[in-house]
mmCIF file of C-alpha atoms and ligand atoms in Angstrom:
data_model
loop_
_atom_site.group_PDB
_atom_site.id
_atom_site.type_symbol
_atom_site.label_atom_id
_atom_site.label_comp_id
_atom_site.label_asym_id
_atom_site.label_seq_id
_atom_site.Cartn_x
_atom_site.Cartn_y
_atom_site.Cartn_z
ATOM 1 C CA TRP L 1 33.654 -51.387 1.295
ATOM 2 C CA GLY L 2 36.328 -49.992 3.557
ATOM 3 C CA THR L 3 36.965 -46.309 4.151
ATOM 4 C CA LEU L 4 38.609 -45.594 0.779
ATOM 5 C CA GLY L 5 35.747 -47.253 -1.118
ATOM 6 C CA HIS L 6 32.986 -45.422 0.761
ATOM 7 C CA GLU L 7 34.721 -42.057 0.522
ATOM 8 C CA THR L 8 35.344 -42.581 -3.196
ATOM 9 C CA VAL L 9 31.666 -43.395 -3.798
ATOM 10 C CA ALA L 10 30.661 -40.256 -1.878
ATOM 11 C CA TRP L 11 33.076 -38.013 -3.793
ATOM 12 C CA ILE L 12 31.744 -39.339 -7.120
ATOM 13 C CA ALA L 13 28.177 -38.665 -5.931
ATOM 14 C CA GLN L 14 29.172 -35.139 -4.888
ATOM 15 C CA SER L 15 30.176 -34.406 -8.472
ATOM 16 C CA TYR L 16 26.747 -35.504 -9.770
ATOM 17 C CA VAL L 17 24.379 -33.721 -7.390
ATOM 18 C CA SER L 18 22.640 -30.587 -8.617
ATOM 19 C CA SER L 19 23.023 -27.364 -6.638
ATOM 20 C CA ASP L 20 19.500 -27.771 -5.176
ATOM 21 C CA THR L 21 20.333 -31.325 -4.101
ATOM 22 C CA LYS L 22 23.644 -30.200 -2.617
ATOM 23 C CA ASP L 23 21.828 -27.501 -0.589
ATOM 24 C CA ALA L 24 19.281 -30.031 0.706
ATOM 25 C CA VAL L 25 21.933 -32.596 1.641
ATOM 26 C CA GLN L 26 24.128 -29.971 3.328
ATOM 27 C CA THR L 27 21.136 -28.718 5.331
ATOM 28 C CA ILE L 28 20.320 -32.221 6.591
ATOM 29 C CA LEU L 29 23.968 -32.919 7.422
ATOM 30 C CA ASP L 30 24.381 -29.400 8.849
ATOM 31 C CA SER L 31 27.668 -29.092 6.959
ATOM 32 C CA LYS L 32 29.168 -26.746 4.410
ATOM 33 C CA ALA L 33 32.398 -28.754 4.303
ATOM 34 C CA SER L 34 33.852 -29.497 0.861
ATOM 35 C CA ASP L 35 33.761 -33.204 1.732
ATOM 36 C CA TYR L 36 30.250 -33.019 3.224
ATOM 37 C CA MET L 37 29.214 -36.461 1.913
ATOM 38 C CA ALA L 38 32.613 -38.182 2.048
ATOM 39 C CA ASN L 39 33.091 -37.247 5.702
ATOM 40 C CA VAL L 40 29.914 -39.073 6.786
ATOM 41 C CA SER L 41 30.265 -42.024 4.388
ATOM 42 C CA THR L 42 31.663 -44.411 7.015
ATOM 43 C CA TRP L 43 29.532 -43.200 9.935
ATOM 44 C CA ALA L 44 27.302 -46.300 9.603
ATOM 45 C CA ASP L 45 30.310 -48.578 10.207
ATOM 46 C CA SER L 46 31.201 -46.796 13.470
ATOM 47 C CA PHE L 47 27.552 -46.653 14.501
ATOM 48 C CA ARG L 48 26.949 -50.401 14.120
ATOM 49 C CA TYR L 49 29.507 -51.160 16.841
ATOM 50 C CA SER L 50 28.178 -48.546 19.280
ATOM 51 C CA ASP L 51 25.975 -49.445 22.282
ATOM 52 C CA GLY L 52 22.467 -50.504 21.327
ATOM 53 C CA ALA L 53 23.109 -50.324 17.569
ATOM 54 C CA ALA L 54 23.573 -54.012 16.743
ATOM 55 C CA TRP L 55 20.158 -53.882 15.001
ATOM 56 C CA SER L 56 21.814 -51.983 12.155
ATOM 57 C CA ALA L 57 24.431 -54.660 11.313
ATOM 58 C CA PRO L 58 22.180 -56.672 8.912
ATOM 59 C CA LEU L 59 21.409 -53.485 6.983
ATOM 60 C CA HIS L 60 24.908 -53.473 5.456
ATOM 61 C CA TYR L 61 24.226 -56.505 3.233
ATOM 62 C CA ILE L 62 21.640 -58.832 1.694
ATOM 63 C CA ASP L 63 22.493 -62.503 2.179
ATOM 64 C CA ALA L 64 21.668 -64.017 -1.211
ATOM 65 C CA ASN L 65 21.183 -67.747 -0.635
ATOM 66 C CA ASP L 66 21.936 -69.261 -4.032
ATOM 67 C CA SER L 67 24.854 -71.534 -5.031
ATOM 68 C CA PRO L 68 27.859 -69.660 -6.402
ATOM 69 C CA PRO L 69 29.737 -70.061 -8.644
ATOM 70 C CA GLU L 70 27.185 -72.224 -10.514
ATOM 71 C CA SER L 71 24.117 -70.185 -9.710
ATOM 72 C CA CYS L 72 23.693 -66.603 -8.561
ATOM 73 C CA SER L 73 20.467 -64.743 -7.786
ATOM 74 C CA VAL L 74 18.922 -62.468 -5.192
ATOM 75 C CA ASP L 75 15.339 -62.881 -4.044
ATOM 76 C CA PHE L 76 13.914 -60.328 -1.627
ATOM 77 C CA ASN L 77 11.519 -62.700 0.151
ATOM 78 C CA ARG L 78 14.139 -65.438 0.437
ATOM 79 C CA ASP L 79 17.138 -63.264 1.297
ATOM 80 C CA CYS L 80 16.044 -60.171 3.222
ATOM 81 C CA GLY L 81 15.617 -61.455 6.759
ATOM 82 C CA ASP L 82 13.165 -60.331 9.424
ATOM 83 C CA ALA L 83 15.854 -58.020 10.814
ATOM 84 C CA GLY L 84 16.052 -56.232 7.438
ATOM 85 C CA CYS L 85 18.805 -55.974 4.840
ATOM 86 C CA SER L 86 20.485 -53.380 2.643
ATOM 87 C CA VAL L 87 17.535 -53.354 0.238
ATOM 88 C CA SER L 88 14.866 -52.778 2.898
ATOM 89 C CA ALA L 89 17.162 -50.188 4.505
ATOM 90 C CA ILE L 90 17.428 -48.209 1.270
ATOM 91 C CA VAL L 91 13.627 -48.362 0.911
ATOM 92 C CA ASN L 92 13.081 -47.228 4.509
ATOM 93 C CA TYR L 93 15.650 -44.426 4.626
ATOM 94 C CA THR L 94 14.634 -43.113 1.205
ATOM 95 C CA SER L 95 11.041 -42.791 2.423
ATOM 96 C CA ILE L 96 12.222 -40.926 5.536
ATOM 97 C CA LEU L 97 14.141 -38.469 3.344
ATOM 98 C CA LEU L 98 11.073 -37.993 1.111
ATOM 99 C CA ASP L 99 8.746 -37.358 4.071
ATOM 100 C CA ASP L 100 8.398 -33.662 4.963
ATOM 101 C CA GLU L 101 7.140 -34.730 8.392
ATOM 102 C CA SER L 102 10.339 -36.610 9.368
ATOM 103 C CA LYS L 103 12.285 -34.999 12.207
ATOM 104 C CA ALA L 104 15.708 -33.500 11.455
ATOM 105 C CA SER L 105 17.467 -36.058 13.681
ATOM 106 C CA LEU L 106 15.792 -38.929 11.806
ATOM 107 C CA LYS L 107 16.731 -37.388 8.443
ATOM 108 C CA LEU L 108 20.340 -36.974 9.548
ATOM 109 C CA ASP L 109 20.657 -40.704 10.235
ATOM 110 C CA ALA L 110 18.693 -41.571 7.067
ATOM 111 C CA MET L 111 21.062 -39.480 4.931
ATOM 112 C CA ARG L 112 24.182 -40.991 6.510
ATOM 113 C CA PHE L 113 22.735 -44.496 6.051
ATOM 114 C CA ILE L 114 21.756 -43.935 2.398
ATOM 115 C CA ILE L 115 25.217 -42.592 1.537
ATOM 116 C CA HIS L 116 26.747 -45.736 3.073
ATOM 117 C CA PHE L 117 24.275 -48.454 2.046
ATOM 118 C CA VAL L 118 24.129 -47.528 -1.654
ATOM 119 C CA GLY L 119 27.899 -48.024 -1.550
ATOM 120 C CA ASP L 120 27.773 -51.372 0.258
ATOM 121 C CA LEU L 121 25.028 -52.651 -2.072
ATOM 122 C CA HIS L 122 27.551 -52.462 -4.937
ATOM 123 C CA GLN L 123 30.244 -54.603 -3.248
ATOM 124 C CA PRO L 124 29.473 -58.073 -4.699
ATOM 125 C CA LEU L 125 30.149 -59.905 -1.427
ATOM 126 C CA HIS L 126 27.603 -57.667 0.364
ATOM 127 C CA ASP L 127 25.023 -59.436 -1.844
ATOM 128 C CA GLU L 128 26.128 -62.976 -1.007
ATOM 129 C CA ALA L 129 25.410 -65.331 1.898
ATOM 130 C CA LEU L 130 28.083 -67.957 1.146
ATOM 131 C CA ASP L 131 30.653 -68.147 3.939
ATOM 132 C CA VAL L 132 29.235 -65.000 5.574
ATOM 133 C CA GLY L 133 29.828 -62.957 2.455
ATOM 134 C CA GLY L 134 33.315 -64.439 2.067
ATOM 135 C CA ASN L 135 34.326 -63.406 5.602
ATOM 136 C CA THR L 136 35.230 -67.005 6.485
ATOM 137 C CA ILE L 137 37.134 -67.726 3.250
ATOM 138 C CA ASN L 138 40.790 -67.493 4.270
ATOM 139 C CA VAL L 139 43.037 -65.977 1.631
ATOM 140 C CA THR L 140 46.471 -64.428 1.272
ATOM 141 C CA TYR L 141 46.947 -60.972 -0.226
ATOM 142 C CA ASP L 142 50.338 -59.416 -0.729
ATOM 143 C CA GLY L 143 51.736 -61.858 1.827
ATOM 144 C CA ASP L 144 49.117 -61.083 4.494
ATOM 145 C CA ASP L 145 46.611 -63.613 5.847
ATOM 146 C CA THR L 146 43.127 -62.132 5.484
ATOM 147 C CA ASN L 147 39.726 -63.132 4.113
ATOM 148 C CA LEU L 148 38.018 -62.813 0.728
ATOM 149 C CA HIS L 149 35.451 -60.298 1.984
ATOM 150 C CA HIS L 150 38.168 -58.005 3.284
ATOM 151 C CA ILE L 151 40.182 -58.004 0.073
ATOM 152 C CA TRP L 152 37.092 -56.890 -1.896
ATOM 153 C CA ASP L 153 36.204 -54.259 0.726
ATOM 154 C CA THR L 154 39.720 -52.871 0.998
ATOM 155 C CA GLU L 155 42.811 -54.452 -0.572
ATOM 156 C CA ILE L 156 41.687 -54.473 -4.208
ATOM 157 C CA VAL L 157 40.379 -50.899 -3.880
ATOM 158 C CA GLU L 158 43.656 -49.678 -2.386
ATOM 159 C CA GLN L 159 45.724 -51.411 -5.072
ATOM 160 C CA LEU L 160 43.496 -49.799 -7.722
ATOM 161 C CA ALA L 161 43.818 -46.312 -6.211
ATOM 162 C CA ASP L 162 47.597 -46.751 -6.220
ATOM 163 C CA GLY L 163 48.213 -44.232 -3.444
ATOM 164 C CA GLN L 164 45.645 -41.653 -4.537
ATOM 165 C CA ASP L 165 43.314 -40.373 -1.828
ATOM 166 C CA ALA L 166 39.557 -40.808 -2.237
ATOM 167 C CA GLU L 167 39.058 -37.360 -3.778
ATOM 168 C CA ALA L 168 41.724 -37.901 -6.460
ATOM 169 C CA PHE L 169 40.634 -41.473 -7.173
ATOM 170 C CA ALA L 170 37.011 -40.309 -7.500
ATOM 171 C CA LYS L 171 38.072 -37.546 -9.870
ATOM 172 C CA ASN L 172 39.631 -40.142 -12.177
ATOM 173 C CA LEU L 173 36.594 -42.414 -12.004
ATOM 174 C CA THR L 174 34.228 -39.477 -12.644
ATOM 175 C CA ALA L 175 36.289 -38.491 -15.700
ATOM 176 C CA ALA L 176 36.035 -42.084 -16.980
ATOM 177 C CA ILE L 177 32.270 -42.118 -16.412
ATOM 178 C CA LYS L 178 31.927 -38.887 -18.449
ATOM 179 C CA ALA L 179 34.260 -40.025 -21.231
ATOM 180 C CA GLY L 180 33.007 -43.609 -21.458
ATOM 181 C CA GLY L 181 36.399 -44.858 -20.311
ATOM 182 C CA TYR L 182 37.078 -48.576 -19.646
ATOM 183 C CA GLY L 183 34.187 -49.386 -22.027
ATOM 184 C CA TRP L 184 31.648 -47.956 -19.547
ATOM 185 C CA ASP L 185 28.233 -46.785 -20.743
ATOM 186 C CA ALA L 186 26.738 -44.836 -17.853
ATOM 187 C CA SER L 187 23.627 -44.080 -19.913
ATOM 188 C CA THR L 188 22.450 -47.582 -18.949
ATOM 189 C CA TRP L 189 23.254 -47.297 -15.239
ATOM 190 C CA LEU L 190 19.953 -45.719 -14.207
ATOM 191 C CA THR L 191 17.698 -47.996 -16.234
ATOM 192 C CA GLY L 192 14.650 -48.759 -14.118
ATOM 193 C CA ALA L 193 15.729 -46.449 -11.275
ATOM 194 C CA SER L 194 12.575 -44.911 -9.839
ATOM 195 C CA LEU L 195 11.225 -43.554 -6.586
ATOM 196 C CA ASN L 196 7.918 -45.181 -7.565
ATOM 197 C CA ASP L 197 9.467 -48.574 -6.815
ATOM 198 C CA THR L 198 12.467 -48.123 -4.554
ATOM 199 C CA LYS L 199 12.562 -51.825 -3.681
ATOM 200 C CA ALA L 200 12.728 -52.899 -7.345
ATOM 201 C CA THR L 201 15.447 -50.323 -7.986
ATOM 202 C CA ALA L 202 17.611 -51.539 -5.106
ATOM 203 C CA MET L 203 16.962 -55.172 -6.091
ATOM 204 C CA THR L 204 18.151 -54.453 -9.653
ATOM 205 C CA TRP L 205 21.381 -53.060 -8.231
ATOM 206 C CA ALA L 206 21.738 -55.975 -5.766
ATOM 207 C CA SER L 207 21.184 -58.603 -8.487
ATOM 208 C CA GLU L 208 23.751 -56.977 -10.743
ATOM 209 C CA ALA L 209 26.361 -56.985 -7.944
ATOM 210 C CA ASN L 210 25.513 -60.554 -6.883
ATOM 211 C CA ALA L 211 26.005 -61.806 -10.482
ATOM 212 C CA TYR L 212 29.684 -60.844 -10.179
ATOM 213 C CA VAL L 213 30.069 -63.407 -7.385
ATOM 214 C CA CYS L 214 29.525 -66.123 -10.020
ATOM 215 C CA SER L 215 31.260 -64.423 -12.966
ATOM 216 C CA ASP L 216 34.304 -63.098 -11.102
ATOM 217 C CA VAL L 217 34.645 -63.127 -7.311
ATOM 218 C CA LEU L 218 34.211 -66.913 -6.859
ATOM 219 C CA ALA L 219 34.209 -67.993 -10.518
ATOM 220 C CA ALA L 220 37.039 -70.458 -9.858
ATOM 221 C CA GLY L 221 35.444 -71.800 -6.673
ATOM 222 C CA VAL L 222 36.231 -71.405 -2.968
ATOM 223 C CA ASP L 223 39.146 -73.862 -2.964
ATOM 224 C CA ALA L 224 40.900 -72.017 -5.790
ATOM 225 C CA VAL L 225 40.833 -68.606 -4.066
ATOM 226 C CA GLU L 226 42.193 -70.175 -0.890
ATOM 227 C CA GLU L 227 45.321 -71.225 -2.814
ATOM 228 C CA GLY L 228 48.032 -68.763 -3.750
ATOM 229 C CA ASP L 229 48.291 -65.010 -3.278
ATOM 230 C CA LEU L 230 45.388 -62.982 -4.703
ATOM 231 C CA SER L 231 47.321 -59.731 -5.230
ATOM 232 C CA GLY L 232 48.690 -60.953 -8.576
ATOM 233 C CA THR L 233 46.696 -62.875 -11.185
ATOM 234 C CA TYR L 234 43.420 -62.702 -9.236
ATOM 235 C CA TYR L 235 43.719 -58.926 -8.807
ATOM 236 C CA THR L 236 44.540 -58.438 -12.496
ATOM 237 C CA ALA L 237 41.625 -60.618 -13.603
ATOM 238 C CA HIS L 238 38.983 -58.949 -11.407
ATOM 239 C CA TYR L 239 39.907 -55.370 -10.452
ATOM 240 C CA ASP L 240 37.681 -54.063 -13.252
ATOM 241 C CA VAL L 241 34.666 -55.330 -11.269
ATOM 242 C CA ALA L 242 35.639 -53.329 -8.181
ATOM 243 C CA ARG L 243 36.287 -50.279 -10.366
ATOM 244 C CA ILE L 244 32.939 -50.309 -12.217
ATOM 245 C CA GLN L 245 31.037 -51.053 -8.993
ATOM 246 C CA LEU L 246 32.565 -48.052 -7.214
ATOM 247 C CA ALA L 247 31.758 -45.869 -10.242
ATOM 248 C CA ARG L 248 28.179 -47.129 -10.504
ATOM 249 C CA ALA L 249 27.605 -46.678 -6.779
ATOM 250 C CA GLY L 250 28.743 -43.055 -6.833
ATOM 251 C CA TYR L 251 26.848 -42.220 -10.005
ATOM 252 C CA ARG L 252 23.660 -43.856 -8.719
ATOM 253 C CA LEU L 253 23.936 -42.285 -5.256
ATOM 254 C CA GLY L 254 24.172 -38.827 -6.838
ATOM 255 C CA ALA L 255 21.223 -39.553 -9.139
ATOM 256 C CA TRP L 256 19.169 -41.034 -6.262
ATOM 257 C CA LEU L 257 19.631 -37.897 -4.177
ATOM 258 C CA ASN L 258 18.761 -35.769 -7.219
ATOM 259 C CA LEU L 259 15.537 -37.778 -7.644
ATOM 260 C CA ILE L 260 14.662 -37.244 -3.978
ATOM 261 C CA TYR L 261 15.266 -33.485 -4.016
ATOM 262 C CA THR L 262 14.542 -32.451 -7.618
ATOM 263 C CA GLY L 263 12.480 -35.296 -9.113
ATOM 264 C CA GLN L 264 15.088 -35.766 -11.849
ATOM 265 C CA THR L 265 18.216 -37.914 -11.972
ATOM 266 C CA GLY L 266 20.315 -35.039 -13.255
ATOM 267 C CA ALA L 267 21.970 -37.428 -15.722
HETATM 268 N N1 LIG Z 301 27.467 -60.862 7.502
HETATM 269 C C1 LIG Z 301 26.621 -61.788 7.046
HETATM 270 N N2 LIG Z 301 26.544 -61.729 5.693
HETATM 271 C C2 LIG Z 301 27.371 -60.746 5.312
HETATM 272 C C3 LIG Z 301 27.704 -60.204 4.059
HETATM 273 N N3 LIG Z 301 27.184 -60.664 2.923
HETATM 274 N N4 LIG Z 301 28.567 -59.190 4.040
HETATM 275 C C4 LIG Z 301 29.070 -58.718 5.187
HETATM 276 N N5 LIG Z 301 28.812 -59.178 6.390
HETATM 277 C C5 LIG Z 301 27.953 -60.196 6.459
HETATM 278 ZN ZN1 LIG Z 302 32.222 -55.356 3.679
HETATM 279 ZN ZN1 LIG Z 303 28.961 -51.177 5.629
#
């Protein structure tokens, strides 16, 4: 996701963390700011381009090597490379946060990575290898030449938010989660989520996101998305996927942090 997406996910998570979790997260981040999670949610994107940090680039995605739109699947052994991926990163940084022996500086990075990578894991094209996660699929959006990956990271999210900032957009999504708006049933969103098998949990979330590549993102095929402007019919047909994935990411991030610091999801 782009900045608006990551900040929205973080604001949703902030509304789901218990007071004990909030204290623990604020201590690690050394921040009492009202936007304590939102304001570090894009740190991992700045970090990856800093000197000596190229190792972290593969941790933003898992390159599922199946054949969309006919066949979608994610397989850890097939798709998480030797350099790591978003799933192995979530496993690794969760264990650092759970380890009382980890140094404060290590926990700071682990917290900033977890806040970011749980978000990225929910962007369908961060769970897809085809055309570098859609980065090399040229599309037009609202008259601008861009690529399919970018419109899912940014353009669709901004059109959905309709001028609201991340805090206001998150407030609306949180209200919908609580009320079961848009047909959402959040009681199913933590099924199988467990610190006893962090890899299986992250894989469940990755597989769910990857399935949208076949059902929505590339359902019509690569050639079809390269024709015409995607801000109209394509946006209308698929924005609900971006919306539920942002909501799930925020809800799950809050619950994941609650599990780490209280042993309960808080849901
Ligand atoms: N680079 C390679 N694969 C990618 C993906 N799925 N998303 C973003 N960047 C990538
Ligand atoms: Zn992206
Ligand atoms: Zn990222």
